[in-house]
Amino acid sequence: MTNYYRLLLGAFVALICPACESFLEEEVYTEYDPSKLLQTEEGINSVLVSAYGELQFKGNIREFNHTFAEFPTDIALESGGGFEREAILFVNFQWDDSHAFFSNSWSKMYRAIRNANSLLDNASAVTAIPEQRLAELIGEARFIRAAAYFHLYDLFGPVPLITTTETLDMEPRRPTEEAFAEFVTTELREAANVLPPIQDLKGKATKGAALAYLCKFLLNTKQWEQVVDVTEEIISLNRYALFPTIEELFTVDNENNSEFIFVHPYLPLSGNGNTYMAHAFPPNYPVLPNWENYGAQYRSYTSFVKSFHPDDRRGLMFVNEYTDTQGKQVLLLEDGAGKPLDNARSFKFVPDPAAIAAFHGNDCPIIRYADILLSRAEALNELNGPDGEPLDLLNQIRERAGVPLLTLDDLPTEEAFRDHLLQERAWEFFSEGLRRQDLVRHGKLIELARQRGKQAMPHHVRYPIPRRELEANSNLIQNEGYE
Amino acid sequence: MNFNACVKGFNKPLTYRLLLMMKLAILLTIGAVFQAAASSVAQSITLNVSRIPLSDAMESIRQQSGYLFLLKGKELADTKVSAHIKDAPLDDVMNALLKGYALDWVVKGKTIVISKHPVQKISSSEPLPIVNNDAIQQAEVRGRVVDESDNPLEGVTVGIKGTLRATTSNADGSYQLTVEGRESVLMFTAIGFQSQEIPVAGQSVINVTLRASVSDLDEVVVVGYGTSRKRDLTGSVVSLQEKDFSQGVTSNALQLLNGKAAGVHISQGSSAPGATTNIRIRGAGSINSNNDVLVVVDGLPGATIDALNPGDIESIEVLKDASAAAIYGTRAANGVVLVTTKQGRKGKPQVSYNGYVGIQDVAKKIDVLSAREYMEVLNGILADQGADPIYTAEQIDRAGSGTDWQDEVFRSAAAQDHRLSVSGGGDYSRYYISLNYFNQDGVVLGSNLDKYNARFNYEISPTDKLKINLNLNTNRWVNNTIYEDNRANENAGPINTALQFDPTLSAGVDEDGRYLLNPLIALENPLALIHGINEEETLFRSFGTVAADYEVLDGLTATVRFGADFTNRRFDSYNSRLTQRGRASGGIANIATNENNRWLAEFLAQYDKQLTDAHHLSLMGGVTFEEFNNRGVSSGAANFLSDVTGVDQLQSGDRSQFTLNSNRSRNRLNSFLGRVNYRFYERYLLTASLRADGTSRFAADNKYALFPSVALAWRLSEEAFMENVAFLSDLKLRAGFGRLGNQGINNFETFQTFVASSSAILGDGIVQGAAPARIPNPALRWETSEEINLGLDFGLWDNRLTGAVEYFIKNTKDQLFNKPVPATTGFASTRVNFGNVRNSGVEISLFSLNTSGPFEWRTAFNLSLLQNKVTSLPDFIPEIIDGNIGTFINNFTIVRRGVPIRAFYGYEITGIFQEGDNIAGSAQPDALPGHPIFKDVDGNGVINADDRVILGDPFPDYTIGFTNSFQYKGFGLDIQLNAVQGIEALDANIVESLYPINFNRNRIASHYLNRWTPDNPGATYPSGVNPSSYGGARAINSLTIADASFIRLKSVTLAYQLPLRGKKVISGASLYLAGDNLFTLSDFEGFDPDANANSRDGNATGIGIARTSYNSYPLNRTFRLGVNLTF
């Protein structure tokens, strides 16, 4: 019936106005024909850039590095601003699967995967690109895809593995832990094999970056032997070293250092800056006229700030009291009576003098060399106990921080070393979005939250699969505890 | 009176009371203000005959004028007559034709009756003349006929009652007639005017003022691609003439319809000068696409209504139902508004000037805490949570009321409007030329609109068969707007900031010339936003049509029409160092320009023929082509040497911060259309139309679709069996069905493209990426509405009471839906056709003339009842929860089967926890006394997202327009009342007051002066202590979804017609004083229950259906003094 009707209509139009059909052809001015775009190296490159663009947290650094990774932990919390309505759910372990932060983050990572897949689907057909260059492009795309899966796994556990754009799978299933781990490790390994040791632009994938991601994935999945192997490989690249002064590592001036293995670069430009500091300035803090101070406040727990050794240079990165713009002395750590205020501010990302409003230029490291050293220490300790190299590695970090070195007397057992390492990592990596995964790996997330009086449940070690995703895909199974 | 109660819970007694009140009002004030614009029987007839039978001559006149004729006496038909007349009015032709014969003529209805003169035989069906045989005296009576504005009326038939003797008034309205006997009664009749009877009673001079008629079924109304007599309408069409228009300070002609047509809901996103006007006809059918009406100006679809001088408008027709609108096919889904501009009339040039000056004030402020209250409340909340006070008793004592920031940014503002027009014409051409200047200062500092408009309408008839029409309109508009941004904190606009800013700070500047700030509040100073940010929109819009009608054969006319519409827009904004943001960036400048142009070509043919006495047939067919082009470029720079150059020297900014964007798009439409109108006697009417519409936006298989309609009408009052129902003057039943389309999709949705997106930061620069744009769907087709309309038109007691009752059901199916797909595809959704929305409703319109004579009182009343319901949704989307406003307020609307589109969805608050309540055992074990109690809907002992319920909807249950007009001597009083009842809105300002983003912000006074404390357990509002702990995440609740019903005294106009003597220069003058928005009865806490922030927030979702109130530009109360002059 419909076909007859179509036919009739078509015949009618053709009869009355033969030119009308061509009159209605759709002309495209501002978009690209994929069949032409993907034939050129520029086109392939632009697709690669869009994959990087989605992998980089950029405006979502607030969710990835702070809301998900630190507010449910023992080091940081948030209050104030309209943002508090969202953040408080994470501080208090009250999130549910409808929260937009989950679907936003999920979608962003899968867009990175889609863009990487677009390149991988088309790259081999491009004859204009030299073989070596093509292999590198493919390596970058596989790196980006695997890195996106790394972040998805960190939040949600194993998620559907999408490896092409050519067929649209509307109901993909979740793979097993093993299959997922196998995919991510293989991809990162193969990317590392073809990626160059250095790239012309900061923020692009290198061999070291692929190995570092591999290391962190193996660490979080507790594949200790492989962690030892991979860290060995990274160290033997001889490209990376600890920056001598930790408290200056995160300034804009020092961002081109040899400690950051993979970074998300930021620029002091509207929409492209690191907005951490705008959240960290306390109220009425004397800011430069070009700095914006948000209503939302990133705070640190007093117990955490007080846990630093008095000589610890890392502890210098906190503002515990200040004189506000009206000349008033404001205490942040404890009030006059010694009551903890949980209001100290981490100024780790030292404010950028050239910032524009909330947008500072400080790059955000995703993995830095200190993490590789401590990961190696952790793996070696798990395998053989603390003696020897694990303690050396730990002391490299402590030495740089200016705190007394530790001996086997201080950390005689595997367990003592493990517990200390978790604490050392908090001192070293606060404000960098690693605390939650460290606590999860050490099985401490829930325990510590309960000690703070939160209604944390065992299933809270993973976040829920976003509800809209479950609604759109009946094959998807929710994480345990969120059904 | 609590209107809240009568709507929210459908509290019956109160609803009844309201309805009763309305009914009573109708009964008391049955009347009408419906009139036609036609001023005389000005037909243009050419007759060049020598000694032909009278019947042949009359046939020729019939063809030219449409008048039927009746010869009383068979022998008259053969009378040989001659005439040599070109383009003369009917009466001249008839008088010339019959000169020298003992014949007289008179127009009765649409029939010219010719009889022997003087009349001697009276047909038995006509009443006998009252003749005093004893004293037959012949006497000459003369006089002058004028309309209510004292303009001479030409062509009025002046007859002697009971006889066929008649004459017509000439160009200056004068007439003379011989009467026989003192008892004679003169009858004055003219189309568009009420007839009058005046006994001669020995007078020799009888001057008459004719009033525009209550209802004239011969009035011609404009329908799509043609015209129709009102009596022949089969669909639902509202026709408004200039005199019916709603008054007020407005730049937008759609406001002329406000409250005047049943089923047509006019609202304004904000009351800022130049703000857009929203019009919804019969609800909203589309969940995800556009719900805007199609506006057609002089045959040009999609013309910009903002770019018109409202004074140029002759009439506005609203095609409400599908049978009337289907001729516009794919763009008619939301109804069609036809605007017809004025044309010149034959005669000497007529100059007219209309103008007013007005003064506007903010109709309502929001009552926030004064400085003293603010200090006390903040201290009180701190005390309740065990914290130290921030203000000392001494500070509080010194505070007083502090700074009222609303007073600082609001002002009294002037408005003025001047309209000058010249019109006239000769035998071969007619012209209308007008100029308009409109200037409105906004009631918020810094806002101002300047609008200039010129129009030239010209009609030329080189030959009898050819008519060429040119309509040109050009418009320049410069709108200085306040910075309106609904983002949070320092990004918020001045109205949001004025409501929440620290009342203890002074409004002055410090020693550096900077406005004061309270950094704890994280808001910019309201005056810094007003004076520090300049935004200016400049529009240059021209549109016009040129059309040629050629009469190919008798009754067959071919029309070619070309139209074009060009809009150039430039938007400048400069953020200076007066603001924190401007200071941080060293000044920020942006310029965006956009060029929209579109053209139209139409080829139409029309055939119109009275086949026999019984059958009248009219056919129309044609083909149209349209193209829409859009190009734009925008640029930005920051960090200038100084603020003084503003946007005028972008190149002096910091090059690394330059931004540049451009865009271009095109789409096309091609349509074939046809219509049949058939009439059997005057009783049975049929209209059927068909349009095939094609668009470039769909894939080849779906480019074209058919949009048919059919409608029938039966004029019962023409039936013989109704003849004896004396009180019934007109009765017509109508039924219609039609199908309409909505092409609200974007370009390129049916195939894949890559778009520039997802830039990355690599190295020290931003690198642009490209990514696939969508999951294409080549099967996309039009969103289609089908509507059934039933109507009853009636006229009672000589049409003193006329009206219509209509019922409609409209189903909008194949909704263009963004089907959510798993984000694992890399996409959020793909566009598909699915789902159905039903709008149904009843509309009642009444017009009555309550009293006539020296004191005249007319009433117009309209009532519309509307029900909107989503009737089917795809199974892959059981419901859509979205909606966002501002930065932090989202997910407040729901689309779910069985409830209205974008109903409000949130938590119901049942009370407040008191001390001693078993809180630990409740569903909110963490709550504290003073926290709101949320209803545990599913009873599972936990409050979570599943406990949300429907809290209201954005569609009014009913709307009422109620206008009364009084005339006495030269005075006229016009009172218009509008009511919108049973509508809800999210009041985002309440959200921000109850759940402040920041503790130190100011809040709405009532929420905190009556907050819960242990000493005030009966309070309406929660404690205010750490509000995010009691449901910042549940801010969408029964406290923040507010009843937005209102009754408004829209306008009152008192006019006085100056009695002029001599009329040498000025032929008419009147003065008026008007008040607009004089009062509003409503429980709504915001500035204006009628405002909708979602319709102007570019980031907001809901396509204008979702309703929120957020920092709306306040409503103006206006007084205007105006004058109308004709020369």
Tab-separated table of N, CA, C and O in Angstrom, chain A residues 5-6 9 16 20 23-27 29-32 46-47 49-50 54 56 58 81-85 110-111 114 170 202 265 272 283-284 290 292 356 468-469, chain B residues 519-520 581 584 657 664 668-670 696 701-704 706 747-748 753-755 758-759 761 763 766-767 769-770 774 820 822-824 826-828 888 995 997 1028 1032:
chain	number	residue	atom	x	y	z
A	5	TYR	N	1.569	3.994	-3.020
A	5	TYR	CA	1.355	5.403	-2.754
A	5	TYR	C	2.602	6.202	-3.120
A	5	TYR	O	2.549	7.234	-3.771
A	6	ARG	N	3.753	5.649	-2.733
A	6	ARG	CA	5.040	6.269	-3.061
A	6	ARG	C	5.218	6.376	-4.561
A	6	ARG	O	5.604	7.409	-5.098
A	9	LEU	N	2.962	8.926	-6.052
A	9	LEU	CA	3.423	10.265	-5.722
A	9	LEU	C	4.633	10.620	-6.572
A	9	LEU	O	4.727	11.706	-7.138
A	16	ILE	N	4.551	16.222	-13.393
A	16	ILE	CA	4.261	17.651	-13.311
A	16	ILE	C	5.544	18.475	-13.386
A	16	ILE	O	5.599	19.520	-14.009
A	20	CYS	N	11.809	18.948	-10.320
A	20	CYS	CA	11.610	19.156	-8.889
A	20	CYS	C	12.487	18.262	-8.024
A	20	CYS	O	12.996	18.686	-7.001
A	23	PHE	N	15.754	19.709	-7.695
A	23	PHE	CA	15.653	20.938	-6.897
A	23	PHE	C	15.823	20.619	-5.412
A	23	PHE	O	16.340	21.418	-4.645
A	24	LEU	N	15.396	19.421	-5.024
A	24	LEU	CA	15.400	19.069	-3.599
A	24	LEU	C	16.655	18.323	-3.160
A	24	LEU	O	16.703	17.799	-2.067
A	25	GLU	N	17.682	18.271	-3.994
A	25	GLU	CA	18.908	17.617	-3.526
A	25	GLU	C	19.532	18.421	-2.395
A	25	GLU	O	19.517	19.640	-2.405
A	26	GLU	N	20.107	17.703	-1.444
A	26	GLU	CA	20.617	18.384	-0.258
A	26	GLU	C	22.094	18.738	-0.427
A	26	GLU	O	22.925	17.880	-0.687
A	27	GLU	N	22.396	20.003	-0.272
A	27	GLU	CA	23.765	20.478	-0.436
A	27	GLU	C	24.414	20.640	0.945
A	27	GLU	O	23.813	21.174	1.851
A	29	TYR	N	27.478	22.235	3.143
A	29	TYR	CA	28.533	23.254	3.095
A	29	TYR	C	29.536	23.117	4.223
A	29	TYR	O	30.683	23.451	4.080
A	30	THR	N	29.078	22.710	5.392
A	30	THR	CA	29.920	22.845	6.576
A	30	THR	C	30.318	21.502	7.156
A	30	THR	O	30.871	21.443	8.231
A	31	GLU	N	30.009	20.417	6.488
A	31	GLU	CA	30.358	19.113	7.014
A	31	GLU	C	31.107	18.352	5.928
A	31	GLU	O	31.145	18.771	4.780
A	32	TYR	N	31.699	17.232	6.330
A	32	TYR	CA	32.583	16.541	5.397
A	32	TYR	C	31.999	15.203	4.977
A	32	TYR	O	31.434	14.479	5.786
A	46	SER	N	42.763	14.377	11.597
A	46	SER	CA	41.717	15.137	12.289
A	46	SER	C	40.825	14.198	13.105
A	46	SER	O	40.336	14.569	14.171
A	47	VAL	N	40.662	12.968	12.608
A	47	VAL	CA	39.875	12.006	13.382
A	47	VAL	C	40.654	11.581	14.632
A	47	VAL	O	40.102	11.444	15.721
A	49	VAL	N	42.764	13.472	16.228
A	49	VAL	CA	42.676	14.596	17.157
A	49	VAL	C	41.357	14.544	17.926
A	49	VAL	O	41.309	14.767	19.131
A	50	SER	N	40.271	14.220	17.226
A	50	SER	CA	38.978	14.183	17.912
A	50	SER	C	38.943	13.058	18.942
A	50	SER	O	38.250	13.146	19.956
A	54	GLU	N	38.314	13.695	23.007
A	54	GLU	CA	37.338	13.059	23.901
A	54	GLU	C	38.030	12.375	25.082
A	54	GLU	O	37.491	12.310	26.174
A	56	GLN	N	40.759	13.385	26.553
A	56	GLN	CA	41.170	14.398	27.523
A	56	GLN	C	39.977	14.824	28.377
A	56	GLN	O	38.898	15.090	27.858
A	58	LYS	N	39.459	17.561	30.093
A	58	LYS	CA	39.100	18.975	29.881
A	58	LYS	C	38.056	19.449	30.893
A	58	LYS	O	38.309	19.403	32.093
A	81	GLY	N	28.455	26.361	46.618
A	81	GLY	CA	28.114	26.472	45.202
A	81	GLY	C	26.971	25.549	44.844
A	81	GLY	O	26.582	24.678	45.617
A	82	GLY	N	26.454	25.743	43.663
A	82	GLY	CA	25.392	24.847	43.192
A	82	GLY	C	25.930	23.445	43.029
A	82	GLY	O	25.195	22.456	43.082
A	83	PHE	N	27.262	23.333	42.862
A	83	PHE	CA	27.898	22.043	42.654
A	83	PHE	C	27.740	21.123	43.863
A	83	PHE	O	27.782	19.903	43.746
A	84	GLU	N	27.526	21.716	45.021
A	84	GLU	CA	27.410	20.899	46.234
A	84	GLU	C	26.301	19.863	46.112
A	84	GLU	O	26.402	18.760	46.628
A	85	ARG	N	25.216	20.267	45.389
A	85	ARG	CA	24.097	19.324	45.238
A	85	ARG	C	24.552	18.012	44.606
A	85	ARG	O	23.997	16.954	44.887
A	110	TYR	N	33.242	6.619	25.511
A	110	TYR	CA	32.849	5.845	24.327
A	110	TYR	C	32.924	6.673	23.049
A	110	TYR	O	33.060	6.122	21.960
A	111	ARG	N	32.844	7.996	23.176
A	111	ARG	CA	33.079	8.815	21.976
A	111	ARG	C	34.548	8.762	21.573
A	111	ARG	O	34.876	8.723	20.390
A	114	ARG	N	34.806	5.546	19.846
A	114	ARG	CA	34.220	5.631	18.506
A	114	ARG	C	35.177	6.321	17.533
A	114	ARG	O	35.401	5.861	16.424
A	170	MET	N	23.815	-2.562	18.720
A	170	MET	CA	22.936	-1.812	19.603
A	170	MET	C	22.745	-2.507	20.950
A	170	MET	O	22.159	-1.930	21.850
A	202	LYS	N	53.181	17.647	23.069
A	202	LYS	CA	52.840	17.193	24.410
A	202	LYS	C	51.375	16.766	24.446
A	202	LYS	O	50.533	17.423	23.846
A	265	PRO	N	47.164	18.290	28.628
A	265	PRO	CA	47.629	19.678	28.696
A	265	PRO	C	46.441	20.637	28.877
A	265	PRO	O	45.329	20.357	28.422
A	272	ASN	N	39.331	25.933	27.929
A	272	ASN	CA	40.419	24.981	27.725
A	272	ASN	C	41.392	24.948	28.897
A	272	ASN	O	42.482	24.412	28.782
A	283	PRO	N	37.008	31.370	50.358
A	283	PRO	CA	36.242	32.610	50.174
A	283	PRO	C	37.087	33.833	50.515
A	283	PRO	O	37.874	33.800	51.465
A	284	ASN	N	36.912	34.867	49.724
A	284	ASN	CA	37.609	36.129	49.992
A	284	ASN	C	39.113	36.014	49.933
A	284	ASN	O	39.825	36.850	50.468
A	290	ASN	N	42.738	38.719	37.561
A	290	ASN	CA	42.320	37.852	36.447
A	290	ASN	C	41.915	36.456	36.909
A	290	ASN	O	41.668	35.592	36.095
A	292	GLU	N	39.373	33.879	38.901
A	292	GLU	CA	38.001	33.746	39.392
A	292	GLU	C	37.985	32.774	40.564
A	292	GLU	O	38.720	31.798	40.577
A	356	ILE	N	42.983	32.937	32.838
A	356	ILE	CA	41.866	33.801	32.454
A	356	ILE	C	40.652	33.297	33.215
A	356	ILE	O	40.202	32.171	33.006
A	468	ARG	N	20.488	5.262	31.860
A	468	ARG	CA	20.039	5.422	30.466
A	468	ARG	C	20.655	4.361	29.567
A	468	ARG	O	20.089	3.956	28.562
A	469	GLU	N	21.837	3.887	29.964
A	469	GLU	CA	22.529	2.882	29.180
A	469	GLU	C	21.823	1.533	29.322
A	469	GLU	O	21.651	0.792	28.357
B	519	PRO	N	32.596	38.873	48.333
B	519	PRO	CA	33.180	37.666	47.727
B	519	PRO	C	32.553	36.382	48.253
B	519	PRO	O	32.628	35.353	47.599
B	520	LEU	N	31.914	36.441	49.426
B	520	LEU	CA	31.288	35.226	49.956
B	520	LEU	C	30.086	34.824	49.116
B	520	LEU	O	29.577	33.717	49.225
B	581	ARG	N	34.862	39.671	35.495
B	581	ARG	CA	35.257	38.871	34.340
B	581	ARG	C	35.933	39.729	33.284
B	581	ARG	O	36.946	39.348	32.712
B	584	ALA	N	39.320	40.491	34.518
B	584	ALA	CA	40.221	39.344	34.426
B	584	ALA	C	40.731	39.167	32.999
B	584	ALA	O	41.859	38.726	32.786
B	657	GLN	N	43.932	35.042	21.778
B	657	GLN	CA	42.567	34.789	22.264
B	657	GLN	C	41.496	35.085	21.210
B	657	GLN	O	40.310	35.131	21.529
B	664	ARG	N	27.200	27.907	7.289
B	664	ARG	CA	26.338	28.105	6.124
B	664	ARG	C	25.423	26.900	5.981
B	664	ARG	O	25.842	25.759	6.210
B	668	ARG	N	15.503	23.363	0.995
B	668	ARG	CA	14.520	23.745	-0.023
B	668	ARG	C	13.218	22.991	0.163
B	668	ARG	O	13.208	21.886	0.704
B	669	LEU	N	12.170	23.605	-0.313
B	669	LEU	CA	10.856	22.983	-0.294
B	669	LEU	C	10.236	23.103	-1.678
B	669	LEU	O	10.409	24.117	-2.362
B	670	ASN	N	9.513	22.092	-2.044
B	670	ASN	CA	8.781	22.131	-3.310
B	670	ASN	C	7.415	21.531	-3.044
B	670	ASN	O	7.312	20.480	-2.427
B	696	SER	N	14.224	19.063	0.897
B	696	SER	CA	15.574	18.562	0.651
B	696	SER	C	16.093	17.783	1.844
B	696	SER	O	17.085	17.085	1.734
B	701	ASP	N	13.424	8.534	-0.975
B	701	ASP	CA	12.152	7.821	-0.883
B	701	ASP	C	11.095	8.566	-0.078
B	701	ASP	O	9.909	8.291	-0.202
B	702	ASN	N	11.529	9.437	0.792
B	702	ASN	CA	10.581	10.099	1.683
B	702	ASN	C	10.478	11.583	1.434
B	702	ASN	O	9.953	12.312	2.260
B	703	LYS	N	10.991	12.040	0.318
B	703	LYS	CA	11.017	13.488	0.107
B	703	LYS	C	9.618	14.087	0.083
B	703	LYS	O	9.373	15.124	0.678
B	704	TYR	N	8.696	13.402	-0.598
B	704	TYR	CA	7.352	13.977	-0.740
B	704	TYR	C	6.351	13.252	0.153
B	704	TYR	O	6.476	12.058	0.390
B	706	LEU	N	1.872	13.538	1.232
B	706	LEU	CA	0.603	14.176	0.896
B	706	LEU	C	-0.113	14.658	2.146
B	706	LEU	O	-0.138	13.975	3.166
B	747	ASN	N	19.232	19.741	8.919
B	747	ASN	CA	19.792	19.298	7.644
B	747	ASN	C	20.626	18.039	7.869
B	747	ASN	O	21.152	17.812	8.952
B	748	PHE	N	20.762	17.251	6.853
B	748	PHE	CA	21.694	16.121	6.769
B	748	PHE	C	21.399	14.977	7.725
B	748	PHE	O	22.293	14.197	8.031
B	753	THR	N	27.831	12.348	7.873
B	753	THR	CA	28.892	13.291	7.544
B	753	THR	C	29.858	13.319	8.717
B	753	THR	O	29.542	12.830	9.800
B	754	PHE	N	31.021	13.881	8.492
B	754	PHE	CA	31.940	14.170	9.591
B	754	PHE	C	31.865	15.662	9.862
B	754	PHE	O	31.721	16.455	8.935
B	755	VAL	N	31.934	16.011	11.131
B	755	VAL	CA	31.866	17.432	11.483
B	755	VAL	C	33.080	17.794	12.319
B	755	VAL	O	33.653	16.947	13.004
B	758	SER	N	35.184	18.077	18.910
B	758	SER	CA	36.138	17.506	19.862
B	758	SER	C	37.566	17.971	19.605
B	758	SER	O	38.431	17.182	19.259
B	759	SER	N	37.803	19.252	19.768
B	759	SER	CA	39.176	19.705	19.634
B	759	SER	C	39.984	19.170	20.808
B	759	SER	O	39.449	18.914	21.883
B	761	ILE	N	43.713	19.544	23.157
B	761	ILE	CA	44.844	20.416	23.468
B	761	ILE	C	46.091	19.558	23.319
B	761	ILE	O	46.284	18.581	24.047
B	763	GLY	N	50.350	19.858	22.686
B	763	GLY	CA	51.417	20.839	22.720
B	763	GLY	C	50.903	22.084	23.418
B	763	GLY	O	50.258	21.992	24.458
B	766	ILE	N	45.437	24.482	20.603
B	766	ILE	CA	44.199	23.726	20.460
B	766	ILE	C	44.147	23.233	19.023
B	766	ILE	O	44.305	24.022	18.093
B	767	VAL	N	43.937	21.945	18.848
B	767	VAL	CA	43.917	21.378	17.504
B	767	VAL	C	42.503	20.898	17.218
B	767	VAL	O	41.865	20.251	18.056
B	769	GLY	N	39.584	18.725	15.684
B	769	GLY	CA	39.375	17.357	15.234
B	769	GLY	C	38.128	17.243	14.384
B	769	GLY	O	37.354	18.196	14.268
B	770	ALA	N	37.949	16.079	13.783
B	770	ALA	CA	36.724	15.807	13.037
B	770	ALA	C	36.187	14.455	13.484
B	770	ALA	O	36.961	13.528	13.721
B	774	ARG	N	26.654	11.614	13.351
B	774	ARG	CA	25.380	11.054	13.792
B	774	ARG	C	25.265	9.607	13.347
B	774	ARG	O	26.083	9.124	12.557
B	820	PRO	N	17.152	7.247	22.185
B	820	PRO	CA	18.426	7.017	22.858
B	820	PRO	C	19.006	5.695	22.387
B	820	PRO	O	18.306	4.691	22.311
B	822	PRO	N	22.463	3.035	22.881
B	822	PRO	CA	23.535	2.838	23.857
B	822	PRO	C	24.703	3.760	23.506
B	822	PRO	O	25.084	3.860	22.331
B	823	ALA	N	25.237	4.449	24.502
B	823	ALA	CA	26.346	5.359	24.239
B	823	ALA	C	27.592	4.596	23.819
B	823	ALA	O	28.574	5.198	23.392
B	824	THR	N	27.530	3.271	23.927
B	824	THR	CA	28.648	2.467	23.436
B	824	THR	C	28.824	2.642	21.933
B	824	THR	O	29.880	2.345	21.395
B	826	GLY	N	28.954	5.455	20.657
B	826	GLY	CA	29.603	6.753	20.493
B	826	GLY	C	28.610	7.871	20.270
B	826	GLY	O	28.983	9.023	20.132
B	827	PHE	N	27.337	7.530	20.230
B	827	PHE	CA	26.293	8.527	20.030
B	827	PHE	C	25.257	8.397	21.142
B	827	PHE	O	25.098	7.330	21.734
B	828	ALA	N	24.572	9.494	21.387
B	828	ALA	CA	23.558	9.451	22.428
B	828	ALA	C	22.227	8.981	21.851
B	828	ALA	O	21.437	8.338	22.528
B	888	PHE	N	22.496	24.612	37.472
B	888	PHE	CA	22.384	23.491	38.401
B	888	PHE	C	20.979	22.898	38.489
B	888	PHE	O	20.746	21.994	39.267
B	995	TYR	N	17.140	26.761	48.348
B	995	TYR	CA	18.390	25.995	48.341
B	995	TYR	C	19.495	26.902	47.816
B	995	TYR	O	19.965	26.726	46.694
B	997	ILE	N	22.660	28.733	46.518
B	997	ILE	CA	23.953	28.244	46.049
B	997	ILE	C	24.994	28.591	47.099
B	997	ILE	O	25.985	27.906	47.259
B	1028	SER	N	21.271	21.956	51.681
B	1028	SER	CA	21.587	20.846	50.776
B	1028	SER	C	21.480	19.510	51.490
B	1028	SER	O	21.311	18.480	50.845
B	1032	GLY	N	18.863	19.322	48.470
B	1032	GLY	CA	19.281	20.100	47.315
B	1032	GLY	C	19.087	19.282	46.055
B	1032	GLY	O	18.708	19.791	45.008
